[in-house]
Amino acid sequence: MGDYMRTPLYEDHVRRGAKITEYAGWEMPLQYAGIAREVEVVRKKVGLFDISHMGEFTVSGPNALDLLQYVTTNDISKLDISRAQYTLLCNENGGVIDDLIIYRLAEQHYLLIVNAANEKKDFDWISGHNSFGAKLENHSAYIALIAVQGPLAERTLQDVAKMNVEEIGRFQIAITKIAGQWCQVARTGYTGEDGFEVLSDVNDCADIWNALLTSGEQYGVKPIGLGARDVLRLEAGLPLYGHELTDETSPVAARLMWVVKPAKGDFIGKAAILQAKENGGGRKLAGIEAIDRCIPRHGCDVTVDGKAVGTITSGTFSPTLGKGIAMAYLDADMAAVDMAVEVTTGARTCACRVVSTPFYKRT
Amino acid sequence: MDPSKFKYSKTHEWVNAEDDTATIGITEYAQSELGEIVFVELPEIGISFSKGDAFGTIESYKTVSDLITPISGEVVEINAELAESPEFVNESPYEKGWMIKLKMTKLAELDELMTAQQYENAPKEH
C-alpha cells in the first residue's frame, strides 16, 4: 500500500487478526470476527472502535463563538460548557460540506470533531472564513479517538475511569484519567447505542485501549471494525458524508432542518437553505427496507412501475433485523411510509418498501 | 467429501460427480473473496440448466454475484438450509455449503473442468 496513515493502534489491530482497509487515506481495521458478529456485540454487549482517523480542531479566543455561528448551521450560543452539539458546515449554495460535533470545553474554547475524509477541506473552509480573528488549530495528528459503544459501555468505562461516568449525560463531555492517562470522555457515538468517545494524546491511546479491553472482558467487549460501524450507523438511521450528505445536498432534502437555526443570525448558506425550504418539493431522504432477499446498494435506482423515483445512497444487510436496509433520496411524493418501490441491483429487481428511520431503536 | 477429487471451474465453482449426479458449490477462494455471505438464492427443483447458465445468486456485504453452473443438467435437490444459514458457505464451502445437485445430461462436460491441482495452480480472476 502507498502512503497511507496509520493510527497508533494499527499494529494491535493486525495482531488481533483485523482485515485492513483503506479509508480516507488511512489504513483502518475493516473487520475482526466478521461484520454480523461485531454488530451483535455492540447491540448486546460492548464494542471498542479505533476512530483516531477522525479530525479534531479547536476554535478559541474571544471571537470563537462568532466564527462558529457564521460557519455552522446550529445555534452554538445555546451550548453550555461541557456540552456537545451536532451541526453542519454548509456552503453558500446550502450544500453540506460536512457534519460534525462541536464540544464546548471552556468559556471560549470549542472542540470540533469532523469526518476523516473532510479534515483538510473543513479546516481550509473554516480558516478561509475566519475574518473574525478566532484561534483555529488542527490537532488531528496528535489526538486519538476511541469509541466505547453498547449497553455495557458505561460499566466497561466505569471500571477504568477515575470519575463517576454516570454523571456524564448524553452529549456531555468531561475530563478524567484512564490507565493513568488524561483524556476527555464524551457521551456521544455513531451506533444508535449508549456509549462514549474517548479523546487522548496519540501517545497514550494504546494504554487506554488495552485498559478498556481488559476491563470489558467480563462484559464481552470486542474490537469492532469500520464494516460493522457502517452497518450500525445505518441501522440507527444516521447519515454519512459522501452518501446521504454531499456538497450538493441541502439539509432540507437530508431532513436535517432540526440542526439549522435561521433565527440565530447570519451564517453561510442561510439564504439558499431557506430558499430550498420555501420551494419544497425535490427529493427527500427516506428509509427503504427490502421485502425480497437482497441488499439495495449505493447508487442503485429506485423505481415505481419502471419510472425512476430516486437513488440509493447507502445500503447494507442488517443482521439485527435480518433484511436489506437502505437510505435513498426519493421524489417527495414517493417518500411516504409503506410506499411500494423497486430497487434494481445489477440484473435483479428487488421489491422494497419505504419505511421510517431509524430502522433500529434501542429499547 | 474430498475436495481434492472434485472438479473446478474458472468461475470458482466446484463439482462433485457421483454416477450421473453432480453436487455443485463455490470454492474456498470464492467464499473468501466474497466475504460474509448474507443471501443465497437457489433455483427450484426440476429446472434444467445448460453449462454456463446462472442458476442463482449469492450476496455478501461486499457484492452480489451470479452462481454459474459448470455443467448441464436438471436440478434434483437444493440445499434449503442455506436460506436460513448462508454462513455455511463461508464456514464449510465444500460440505455444509453445497448448493445444488444436478442430474447431468452431458457427462463429457466433466472432462472440460479442472482438477483440484489445476485449479490450485490456475491464475485467479475475480
Short mmCIF file of C-alpha atoms in Angstrom, two decimals:
data_model
loop_
_atom_site.label_atom_id
_atom_site.label_comp_id
_atom_site.label_asym_id
_atom_site.label_seq_id
_atom_site.Cartn_x
_atom_site.Cartn_y
_atom_site.Cartn_z
CA MET A 1 0.00 0.00 0.00
CA GLY A 2 1.12 3.54 -0.65
CA ASP A 3 1.46 6.48 1.70
CA TYR A 4 -1.42 5.67 3.99
CA MET A 5 -1.60 6.94 7.51
CA ARG A 6 -1.90 4.57 10.46
CA THR A 7 -3.33 5.16 13.91
CA PRO A 8 -1.18 4.32 16.96
CA LEU A 9 -3.27 1.14 17.33
CA TYR A 10 -2.58 -0.21 13.83
CA GLU A 11 -0.16 -2.93 14.96
CA ASP A 12 -2.62 -4.01 17.63
CA HIS A 13 -5.39 -4.38 15.03
CA VAL A 14 -3.18 -6.52 12.82
CA ARG A 15 -2.13 -8.65 15.79
CA ARG A 16 -5.79 -9.24 16.61
CA GLY A 17 -6.39 -10.51 13.09
CA ALA A 18 -8.18 -7.49 11.64
CA LYS A 19 -8.70 -7.24 7.90
CA ILE A 20 -7.31 -3.84 6.98
CA THR A 21 -8.94 -1.47 4.52
CA GLU A 22 -8.02 1.89 3.07
CA TYR A 23 -10.38 4.65 4.18
CA ALA A 24 -9.91 8.39 3.68
CA GLY A 25 -6.14 7.99 3.36
CA TRP A 26 -5.86 5.74 6.41
CA GLU A 27 -5.24 2.03 6.85
CA MET A 28 -8.06 1.08 9.20
CA PRO A 29 -9.50 -2.18 10.57
CA LEU A 30 -12.43 -3.26 8.36
CA GLN A 31 -13.40 -6.24 10.49
CA TYR A 32 -12.12 -8.72 13.06
CA ALA A 33 -14.55 -11.59 13.78
CA GLY A 34 -16.95 -10.60 10.98
CA ILE A 35 -19.43 -7.81 10.41
CA ALA A 36 -22.58 -9.59 11.63
CA ARG A 37 -20.92 -10.84 14.82
CA GLU A 38 -19.41 -7.43 15.56
CA VAL A 39 -22.76 -5.69 15.09
CA GLU A 40 -24.31 -8.13 17.56
CA VAL A 41 -21.57 -7.46 20.12
CA VAL A 42 -22.32 -3.72 20.02
CA ARG A 43 -26.11 -4.22 20.14
CA LYS A 44 -25.99 -6.68 23.05
CA LYS A 45 -22.74 -6.04 24.91
CA VAL A 46 -19.99 -3.54 24.21
CA GLY A 47 -17.60 -2.81 21.35
CA LEU A 48 -14.42 -0.75 21.05
CA PHE A 49 -13.70 1.27 17.92
CA ASP A 50 -10.45 2.93 16.92
CA ILE A 51 -11.66 6.07 15.17
CA SER A 52 -8.43 8.02 15.51
CA HIS A 53 -8.62 8.84 11.81
CA MET A 54 -11.26 11.47 12.54
CA GLY A 55 -10.28 15.13 12.51
CA GLU A 56 -10.10 17.33 15.61
CA PHE A 57 -9.88 21.13 15.55
CA THR A 58 -10.15 23.70 18.30
CA VAL A 59 -11.60 27.17 17.92
CA SER A 60 -10.81 29.50 20.79
CA GLY A 61 -10.50 33.09 21.91
CA PRO A 62 -12.94 35.99 22.27
CA ASN A 63 -14.17 35.59 18.68
CA ALA A 64 -14.58 31.80 18.67
CA LEU A 65 -18.35 31.99 19.09
CA ASP A 66 -18.77 34.47 16.23
CA LEU A 67 -16.74 32.33 13.81
CA LEU A 68 -18.63 29.14 14.70
CA GLN A 69 -22.02 30.87 14.46
CA TYR A 70 -21.07 32.03 10.97
CA VAL A 71 -19.72 28.74 9.56
CA THR A 72 -22.16 26.27 11.17
CA THR A 73 -25.94 25.98 10.92
CA ASN A 74 -26.92 25.14 14.52
CA ASP A 75 -27.03 27.78 17.28
CA ILE A 76 -23.77 27.44 19.18
CA SER A 77 -24.72 30.28 21.56
CA LYS A 78 -27.14 27.85 23.20
CA LEU A 79 -24.33 25.45 24.08
CA ASP A 80 -23.28 25.35 27.74
CA ILE A 81 -19.76 24.47 28.85
CA SER A 82 -19.13 20.68 28.78
CA ARG A 83 -21.99 20.11 26.32
CA ALA A 84 -21.92 18.89 22.72
CA GLN A 85 -23.96 19.80 19.66
CA TYR A 86 -24.49 18.09 16.29
CA THR A 87 -24.24 20.61 13.47
CA LEU A 88 -23.37 21.19 9.80
CA LEU A 89 -20.89 23.17 7.77
CA CYS A 90 -22.68 24.42 4.65
CA ASN A 91 -21.53 26.25 1.54
CA GLU A 92 -23.19 29.35 0.02
CA ASN A 93 -25.47 27.12 -2.05
CA GLY A 94 -26.73 25.43 1.09
CA GLY A 95 -24.88 22.17 0.30
CA VAL A 96 -23.37 20.19 3.18
CA ILE A 97 -19.57 20.44 3.39
CA ASP A 98 -19.57 18.13 6.42
CA ASP A 99 -21.50 17.15 9.50
CA LEU A 100 -19.70 17.43 12.82
CA ILE A 101 -19.99 17.56 16.59
CA ILE A 102 -18.87 20.65 18.49
CA TYR A 103 -17.97 20.29 22.18
CA ARG A 104 -17.72 23.39 24.35
CA LEU A 105 -14.72 22.71 26.57
CA ALA A 106 -14.49 26.13 28.27
CA GLU A 107 -15.96 29.62 28.09
CA GLN A 108 -14.16 30.49 24.84
CA HIS A 109 -12.84 27.09 23.80
CA TYR A 110 -14.59 24.70 21.39
CA LEU A 111 -13.55 21.28 20.05
CA LEU A 112 -14.77 20.20 16.61
CA ILE A 113 -14.74 16.53 15.55
CA VAL A 114 -15.07 16.15 11.78
CA ASN A 115 -15.04 13.30 9.25
CA ALA A 116 -11.58 12.00 8.34
CA ALA A 117 -12.30 12.34 4.63
CA ASN A 118 -13.06 16.04 5.08
CA GLU A 119 -10.38 17.08 7.53
CA LYS A 120 -8.37 19.27 5.17
CA LYS A 121 -11.41 20.60 3.31
CA ASP A 122 -13.16 21.60 6.56
CA PHE A 123 -10.06 23.20 8.05
CA ASP A 124 -9.41 25.24 4.91
CA TRP A 125 -13.06 26.26 4.74
CA ILE A 126 -13.27 27.44 8.36
CA SER A 127 -9.86 29.07 8.12
CA GLY A 128 -10.89 30.85 4.90
CA HIS A 129 -13.87 32.41 6.68
CA ASN A 130 -12.04 33.38 9.84
CA SER A 131 -12.19 37.13 9.34
CA PHE A 132 -13.29 37.17 12.99
CA GLY A 133 -9.77 36.54 14.26
CA ALA A 134 -10.60 33.43 16.28
CA LYS A 135 -7.77 31.00 17.03
CA LEU A 136 -8.24 27.90 14.85
CA GLU A 137 -5.95 24.90 15.32
CA ASN A 138 -5.84 21.44 13.74
CA HIS A 139 -4.87 18.78 16.30
CA SER A 140 -5.84 15.78 14.19
CA ALA A 141 -2.32 14.35 14.09
CA TYR A 142 -1.94 14.46 17.89
CA ILE A 143 -5.34 13.30 19.11
CA ALA A 144 -6.54 9.70 19.17
CA LEU A 145 -10.19 8.75 19.47
CA ILE A 146 -11.63 5.51 20.83
CA ALA A 147 -15.37 4.83 20.89
CA VAL A 148 -16.87 2.52 23.54
CA GLN A 149 -20.39 1.65 22.42
CA GLY A 150 -23.12 -0.69 23.57
CA PRO A 151 -25.41 -1.39 26.54
CA LEU A 152 -22.41 -2.36 28.70
CA ALA A 153 -20.26 0.63 27.65
CA GLU A 154 -20.91 2.52 30.88
CA ARG A 155 -19.80 -0.40 33.06
CA THR A 156 -16.74 -1.04 30.91
CA LEU A 157 -15.68 2.59 31.16
CA GLN A 158 -16.57 2.91 34.85
CA ASP A 159 -14.15 0.15 35.81
CA VAL A 160 -11.17 2.14 34.50
CA ALA A 161 -12.16 5.83 34.68
CA LYS A 162 -11.21 7.98 37.66
CA MET A 163 -14.67 9.52 37.86
CA ASN A 164 -18.30 8.55 38.09
CA VAL A 165 -19.07 8.29 34.38
CA GLU A 166 -22.78 8.01 35.12
CA GLU A 167 -22.60 11.78 35.67
CA ILE A 168 -21.71 12.33 32.01
CA GLY A 169 -25.09 12.85 30.38
CA ARG A 170 -25.87 12.32 26.73
CA PHE A 171 -24.00 14.89 24.60
CA GLN A 172 -21.79 15.94 27.53
CA ILE A 173 -18.02 15.78 27.89
CA ALA A 174 -15.75 15.51 30.96
CA ILE A 175 -12.06 15.25 31.72
CA THR A 176 -10.79 12.19 33.56
CA LYS A 177 -7.95 9.67 33.70
CA ILE A 178 -7.93 6.15 32.29
CA ALA A 179 -4.93 3.87 32.83
CA GLY A 180 -3.10 6.83 34.32
CA GLN A 181 -3.55 8.91 31.16
CA TRP A 182 -5.51 12.15 30.89
CA CYS A 183 -8.40 12.01 28.48
CA GLN A 184 -11.72 13.59 27.68
CA VAL A 185 -14.78 11.39 27.69
CA ALA A 186 -17.91 12.37 25.78
CA ARG A 187 -21.22 10.54 25.81
CA THR A 188 -21.62 10.55 22.03
CA GLY A 189 -21.39 7.94 19.29
CA TYR A 190 -22.45 6.72 15.88
CA THR A 191 -24.08 3.37 16.57
CA GLY A 192 -27.57 4.03 17.98
CA GLU A 193 -26.44 2.59 21.33
CA ASP A 194 -25.47 4.22 24.59
CA GLY A 195 -21.76 4.87 24.59
CA PHE A 196 -18.77 7.11 24.91
CA GLU A 197 -15.97 8.56 22.83
CA VAL A 198 -12.57 8.93 24.49
CA LEU A 199 -10.14 11.57 23.24
CA SER A 200 -6.50 11.29 24.23
CA ASP A 201 -2.97 12.08 23.16
CA VAL A 202 -1.88 9.67 20.41
CA ASN A 203 0.94 8.51 22.68
CA ASP A 204 -1.49 7.50 25.42
CA CYS A 205 -4.24 5.81 23.47
CA ALA A 206 -2.74 2.30 23.48
CA ASP A 207 -2.80 2.32 27.30
CA ILE A 208 -6.45 3.38 27.24
CA TRP A 209 -7.38 0.87 24.52
CA ASN A 210 -5.76 -2.01 26.42
CA ALA A 211 -7.29 -0.96 29.74
CA LEU A 212 -10.76 -0.92 28.18
CA LEU A 213 -10.24 -4.31 26.52
CA THR A 214 -9.15 -5.75 29.85
CA SER A 215 -11.89 -4.17 31.96
CA GLY A 216 -14.51 -5.04 29.35
CA GLU A 217 -13.52 -8.68 29.12
CA GLN A 218 -16.07 -9.70 31.76
CA TYR A 219 -18.74 -7.85 29.75
CA GLY A 220 -17.79 -9.48 26.44
CA VAL A 221 -16.03 -6.47 24.90
CA LYS A 222 -14.59 -6.89 21.38
CA PRO A 223 -12.77 -4.60 18.96
CA ILE A 224 -15.07 -3.54 16.13
CA GLY A 225 -14.10 -2.55 12.57
CA LEU A 226 -15.37 0.06 10.14
CA GLY A 227 -17.54 -2.53 8.36
CA ALA A 228 -19.74 -3.03 11.42
CA ARG A 229 -19.59 0.69 12.22
CA ASP A 230 -21.23 1.44 8.86
CA VAL A 231 -23.97 -1.16 9.45
CA LEU A 232 -24.60 0.16 12.98
CA ARG A 233 -24.94 3.77 11.86
CA LEU A 234 -27.23 2.78 9.00
CA GLU A 235 -29.48 0.69 11.27
CA ALA A 236 -29.65 3.77 13.51
CA GLY A 237 -30.61 5.93 10.51
CA LEU A 238 -27.55 8.18 10.87
CA PRO A 239 -26.30 9.94 7.72
CA LEU A 240 -22.75 9.64 6.37
CA TYR A 241 -20.91 12.31 4.43
CA GLY A 242 -20.26 11.16 0.84
CA HIS A 243 -23.50 9.16 0.89
CA GLU A 244 -26.53 10.94 2.38
CA LEU A 245 -24.66 14.23 2.72
CA THR A 246 -22.70 15.90 -0.09
CA ASP A 247 -21.65 19.39 -1.09
CA GLU A 248 -24.72 19.43 -3.37
CA THR A 249 -27.22 18.12 -0.81
CA SER A 250 -29.35 20.55 1.16
CA PRO A 251 -30.23 19.98 4.84
CA VAL A 252 -33.84 20.33 3.69
CA ALA A 253 -33.54 17.23 1.48
CA ALA A 254 -31.47 15.41 4.14
CA ARG A 255 -34.19 16.12 6.75
CA LEU A 256 -31.65 17.88 8.94
CA MET A 257 -33.51 21.15 9.44
CA TRP A 258 -33.54 20.41 13.18
CA VAL A 259 -29.87 21.50 13.22
CA VAL A 260 -30.46 24.64 11.11
CA LYS A 261 -31.37 27.70 13.21
CA PRO A 262 -32.11 30.70 10.95
CA ALA A 263 -33.18 32.81 13.94
CA LYS A 264 -29.61 32.93 15.27
CA GLY A 265 -28.46 35.49 12.68
CA ASP A 266 -26.37 35.30 9.53
CA PHE A 267 -24.47 32.16 8.57
CA ILE A 268 -23.06 30.70 5.37
CA GLY A 269 -25.75 29.00 3.29
CA LYS A 270 -28.67 30.50 5.21
CA ALA A 271 -30.34 32.21 2.22
CA ALA A 272 -30.01 29.13 0.00
CA ILE A 273 -31.32 26.77 2.67
CA LEU A 274 -34.33 28.99 3.37
CA GLN A 275 -34.98 29.19 -0.38
CA ALA A 276 -34.85 25.38 -0.67
CA LYS A 277 -37.27 25.10 2.23
CA GLU A 278 -39.61 27.63 0.60
CA ASN A 279 -39.51 25.75 -2.71
CA GLY A 280 -40.35 22.45 -1.01
CA GLY A 281 -40.55 19.58 -3.50
CA GLY A 282 -37.34 17.98 -4.70
CA ARG A 283 -36.09 14.67 -3.41
CA LYS A 284 -36.15 13.80 0.28
CA LEU A 285 -34.13 11.31 2.27
CA ALA A 286 -36.13 8.21 3.18
CA GLY A 287 -35.59 4.75 4.63
CA ILE A 288 -36.05 1.67 2.46
CA GLU A 289 -36.49 -1.92 3.61
CA ALA A 290 -36.07 -4.87 1.25
CA ILE A 291 -39.01 -7.27 1.07
CA ASP A 292 -37.12 -9.62 -1.26
CA ARG A 293 -33.90 -11.19 -0.07
CA CYS A 294 -31.44 -8.61 -1.40
CA ILE A 295 -29.35 -5.61 -0.45
CA PRO A 296 -30.32 -2.30 -2.10
CA ARG A 297 -26.89 -0.78 -2.73
CA HIS A 298 -25.36 2.70 -3.04
CA GLY A 299 -26.02 4.13 -6.49
CA CYS A 300 -28.93 1.82 -7.40
CA ASP A 301 -32.04 3.33 -8.97
CA VAL A 302 -35.33 3.27 -7.09
CA THR A 303 -38.31 2.81 -9.40
CA VAL A 304 -42.10 2.60 -9.34
CA ASP A 305 -43.69 0.94 -12.39
CA GLY A 306 -40.37 1.25 -14.19
CA LYS A 307 -40.17 5.01 -13.63
CA ALA A 308 -37.15 6.34 -11.71
CA VAL A 309 -38.22 7.97 -8.43
CA GLY A 310 -34.92 8.02 -6.56
CA THR A 311 -31.42 6.76 -5.85
CA ILE A 312 -29.96 4.68 -3.02
CA THR A 313 -27.26 6.49 -1.02
CA SER A 314 -26.31 3.68 1.42
CA GLY A 315 -27.47 0.11 1.74
CA THR A 316 -26.48 -2.97 3.66
CA PHE A 317 -27.72 -6.16 5.22
CA SER A 318 -29.00 -5.51 8.73
CA PRO A 319 -28.07 -8.51 10.88
CA THR A 320 -30.21 -7.04 13.68
CA LEU A 321 -33.35 -7.02 11.51
CA GLY A 322 -32.38 -9.88 9.18
CA LYS A 323 -33.07 -7.96 5.98
CA GLY A 324 -31.63 -5.49 3.49
CA ILE A 325 -31.98 -1.83 4.51
CA ALA A 326 -31.05 1.39 2.73
CA MET A 327 -31.37 5.13 2.65
CA ALA A 328 -32.40 6.85 -0.56
CA TYR A 329 -33.30 10.22 -1.97
CA LEU A 330 -36.84 9.86 -3.29
CA ASP A 331 -39.20 12.21 -5.11
CA ALA A 332 -41.16 13.99 -2.38
CA ASP A 333 -44.47 12.28 -3.23
CA MET A 334 -42.81 8.84 -3.00
CA ALA A 335 -41.09 9.38 0.32
CA ALA A 336 -44.15 8.23 2.27
CA VAL A 337 -44.05 5.29 4.66
CA ASP A 338 -45.28 1.97 3.21
CA MET A 339 -44.97 3.14 -0.40
CA ALA A 340 -44.03 0.11 -2.55
CA VAL A 341 -40.88 0.65 -4.63
CA GLU A 342 -38.39 -1.46 -6.57
CA VAL A 343 -34.63 -1.29 -6.49
CA THR A 344 -32.60 -2.51 -9.44
CA THR A 345 -29.36 -4.15 -8.30
CA GLY A 346 -27.39 -5.42 -11.25
CA ALA A 347 -29.68 -7.64 -13.30
CA ARG A 348 -32.18 -8.15 -10.49
CA THR A 349 -35.17 -6.11 -9.44
CA CYS A 350 -35.83 -6.23 -5.74
CA ALA A 351 -39.19 -5.45 -4.10
CA CYS A 352 -38.85 -2.91 -1.27
CA ARG A 353 -40.97 -0.53 0.75
CA VAL A 354 -40.43 2.91 2.20
CA VAL A 355 -40.11 2.85 6.00
CA SER A 356 -39.47 5.42 8.71
CA THR A 357 -36.00 5.68 10.22
CA PRO A 358 -34.26 4.74 12.42
CA PHE A 359 -34.56 1.14 11.30
CA TYR A 360 -33.36 0.11 14.74
CA LYS A 361 -34.06 1.90 18.02
CA ARG A 362 -32.63 0.69 21.30
CA THR A 363 -35.15 -0.15 23.99
CA MET B 1 -16.37 -35.35 0.71
CA ASP B 2 -12.84 -34.92 -0.60
CA PRO B 3 -12.31 -31.61 -2.41
CA SER B 4 -9.06 -32.93 -3.89
CA LYS B 5 -11.21 -35.29 -6.02
CA PHE B 6 -13.65 -32.56 -7.14
CA LYS B 7 -13.66 -30.78 -10.49
CA TYR B 8 -13.35 -27.00 -10.67
CA SER B 9 -14.42 -24.16 -12.98
CA LYS B 10 -12.70 -20.89 -13.84
CA THR B 11 -15.65 -19.13 -12.23
CA HIS B 12 -14.78 -20.77 -8.87
CA GLU B 13 -17.49 -23.42 -8.62
CA TRP B 14 -16.72 -27.00 -7.64
CA VAL B 15 -18.42 -30.14 -8.94
CA ASN B 16 -18.52 -33.44 -7.09
CA ALA B 17 -19.75 -36.07 -9.58
CA GLU B 18 -21.15 -39.39 -8.34
CA ASP B 19 -22.69 -41.55 -11.07
CA ASP B 20 -24.83 -39.12 -13.09
CA THR B 21 -25.43 -36.69 -10.18
CA ALA B 22 -23.28 -33.61 -9.69
CA THR B 23 -23.19 -31.64 -6.45
CA ILE B 24 -22.18 -28.02 -7.01
CA GLY B 25 -20.88 -25.31 -4.69
CA ILE B 26 -18.35 -22.48 -4.65
CA THR B 27 -14.71 -22.77 -3.70
CA GLU B 28 -12.84 -21.70 -0.59
CA TYR B 29 -11.21 -18.98 -2.68
CA ALA B 30 -14.60 -17.71 -3.91
CA GLN B 31 -16.12 -17.53 -0.43
CA SER B 32 -13.07 -15.73 0.93
CA GLU B 33 -13.22 -13.19 -1.92
CA LEU B 34 -16.95 -12.60 -1.34
CA GLY B 35 -16.61 -12.22 2.41
CA GLU B 36 -19.56 -12.71 4.77
CA ILE B 37 -22.46 -14.10 2.77
CA VAL B 38 -25.97 -12.92 3.67
CA PHE B 39 -28.22 -14.34 0.93
CA VAL B 40 -28.05 -17.41 -1.32
CA GLU B 41 -30.83 -17.64 -3.92
CA LEU B 42 -31.23 -21.12 -5.44
CA PRO B 43 -33.46 -22.42 -8.26
CA GLU B 44 -36.50 -24.67 -7.93
CA ILE B 45 -36.19 -28.41 -8.30
CA GLY B 46 -36.92 -29.61 -11.84
CA ILE B 47 -35.39 -26.66 -13.70
CA SER B 48 -32.83 -27.52 -16.38
CA PHE B 49 -29.65 -25.56 -16.96
CA SER B 50 -27.01 -25.58 -19.65
CA LYS B 51 -23.34 -25.23 -18.87
CA GLY B 52 -22.57 -21.52 -18.23
CA ASP B 53 -26.09 -20.60 -17.11
CA ALA B 54 -26.68 -18.63 -13.92
CA PHE B 55 -28.53 -20.96 -11.55
CA GLY B 56 -28.83 -18.46 -8.69
CA THR B 57 -27.26 -15.50 -6.93
CA ILE B 58 -25.03 -15.09 -3.93
CA GLU B 59 -24.88 -11.87 -1.98
CA SER B 60 -22.35 -10.78 0.61
CA TYR B 61 -21.87 -7.47 2.44
CA LYS B 62 -19.40 -6.64 -0.30
CA THR B 63 -21.13 -7.64 -3.52
CA VAL B 64 -23.75 -9.69 -5.35
CA SER B 65 -22.74 -12.33 -7.93
CA ASP B 66 -24.38 -14.88 -10.20
CA LEU B 67 -23.82 -18.56 -9.48
CA ILE B 68 -22.75 -20.28 -12.68
CA THR B 69 -23.22 -23.96 -13.38
CA PRO B 70 -20.10 -25.56 -14.91
CA ILE B 71 -22.16 -28.46 -16.32
CA SER B 72 -25.60 -29.07 -17.88
CA GLY B 73 -28.40 -30.85 -16.09
CA GLU B 74 -31.68 -30.82 -14.21
CA VAL B 75 -31.94 -29.71 -10.57
CA VAL B 76 -32.84 -32.70 -8.41
CA GLU B 77 -32.05 -31.25 -4.99
CA ILE B 78 -31.14 -27.91 -3.43
CA ASN B 79 -29.52 -27.08 -0.11
CA ALA B 80 -32.58 -25.47 1.51
CA GLU B 81 -30.61 -24.83 4.71
CA LEU B 82 -28.73 -22.00 3.00
CA ALA B 83 -31.87 -19.83 3.07
CA GLU B 84 -31.62 -19.68 6.86
CA SER B 85 -27.89 -20.23 7.23
CA PRO B 86 -25.99 -18.64 4.31
CA GLU B 87 -22.91 -18.56 6.55
CA PHE B 88 -22.48 -22.30 5.85
CA VAL B 89 -20.94 -21.24 2.52
CA ASN B 90 -18.26 -19.28 4.40
CA GLU B 91 -17.73 -21.84 7.13
CA SER B 92 -17.86 -25.02 5.10
CA PRO B 93 -17.83 -24.32 1.34
CA TYR B 94 -17.20 -27.98 0.34
CA GLU B 95 -19.66 -29.65 2.69
CA LYS B 96 -22.43 -27.79 4.53
CA GLY B 97 -22.25 -25.01 1.94
CA TRP B 98 -23.15 -27.17 -1.09
CA MET B 99 -25.79 -25.54 -3.28
CA ILE B 100 -27.49 -27.77 -5.83
CA LYS B 101 -27.46 -31.32 -7.18
CA LEU B 102 -27.92 -31.76 -10.91
CA LYS B 103 -28.82 -34.87 -12.87
CA MET B 104 -26.16 -34.45 -15.54
CA THR B 105 -27.18 -34.51 -19.18
CA LYS B 106 -23.69 -34.19 -20.71
CA LEU B 107 -21.22 -36.24 -18.70
CA ALA B 108 -18.41 -35.35 -21.10
CA GLU B 109 -18.50 -31.77 -19.78
CA LEU B 110 -16.77 -33.04 -16.64
CA ASP B 111 -13.62 -33.59 -18.66
CA GLU B 112 -13.54 -29.92 -19.63
CA LEU B 113 -13.21 -28.87 -15.97
CA MET B 114 -10.02 -28.50 -13.98
CA THR B 115 -8.70 -30.93 -11.42
CA ALA B 116 -8.06 -29.69 -7.88
CA GLN B 117 -4.36 -29.43 -8.72
CA GLN B 118 -5.02 -27.46 -11.91
CA TYR B 119 -7.45 -25.14 -10.12
CA GLU B 120 -4.94 -24.58 -7.34
CA ASN B 121 -2.29 -23.52 -9.86
CA ALA B 122 -4.59 -21.50 -12.13
CA PRO B 123 -4.30 -17.72 -12.07
CA LYS B 124 -7.23 -16.38 -10.07
CA GLU B 125 -9.51 -13.79 -11.65
CA HIS B 126 -12.44 -12.15 -9.94
#
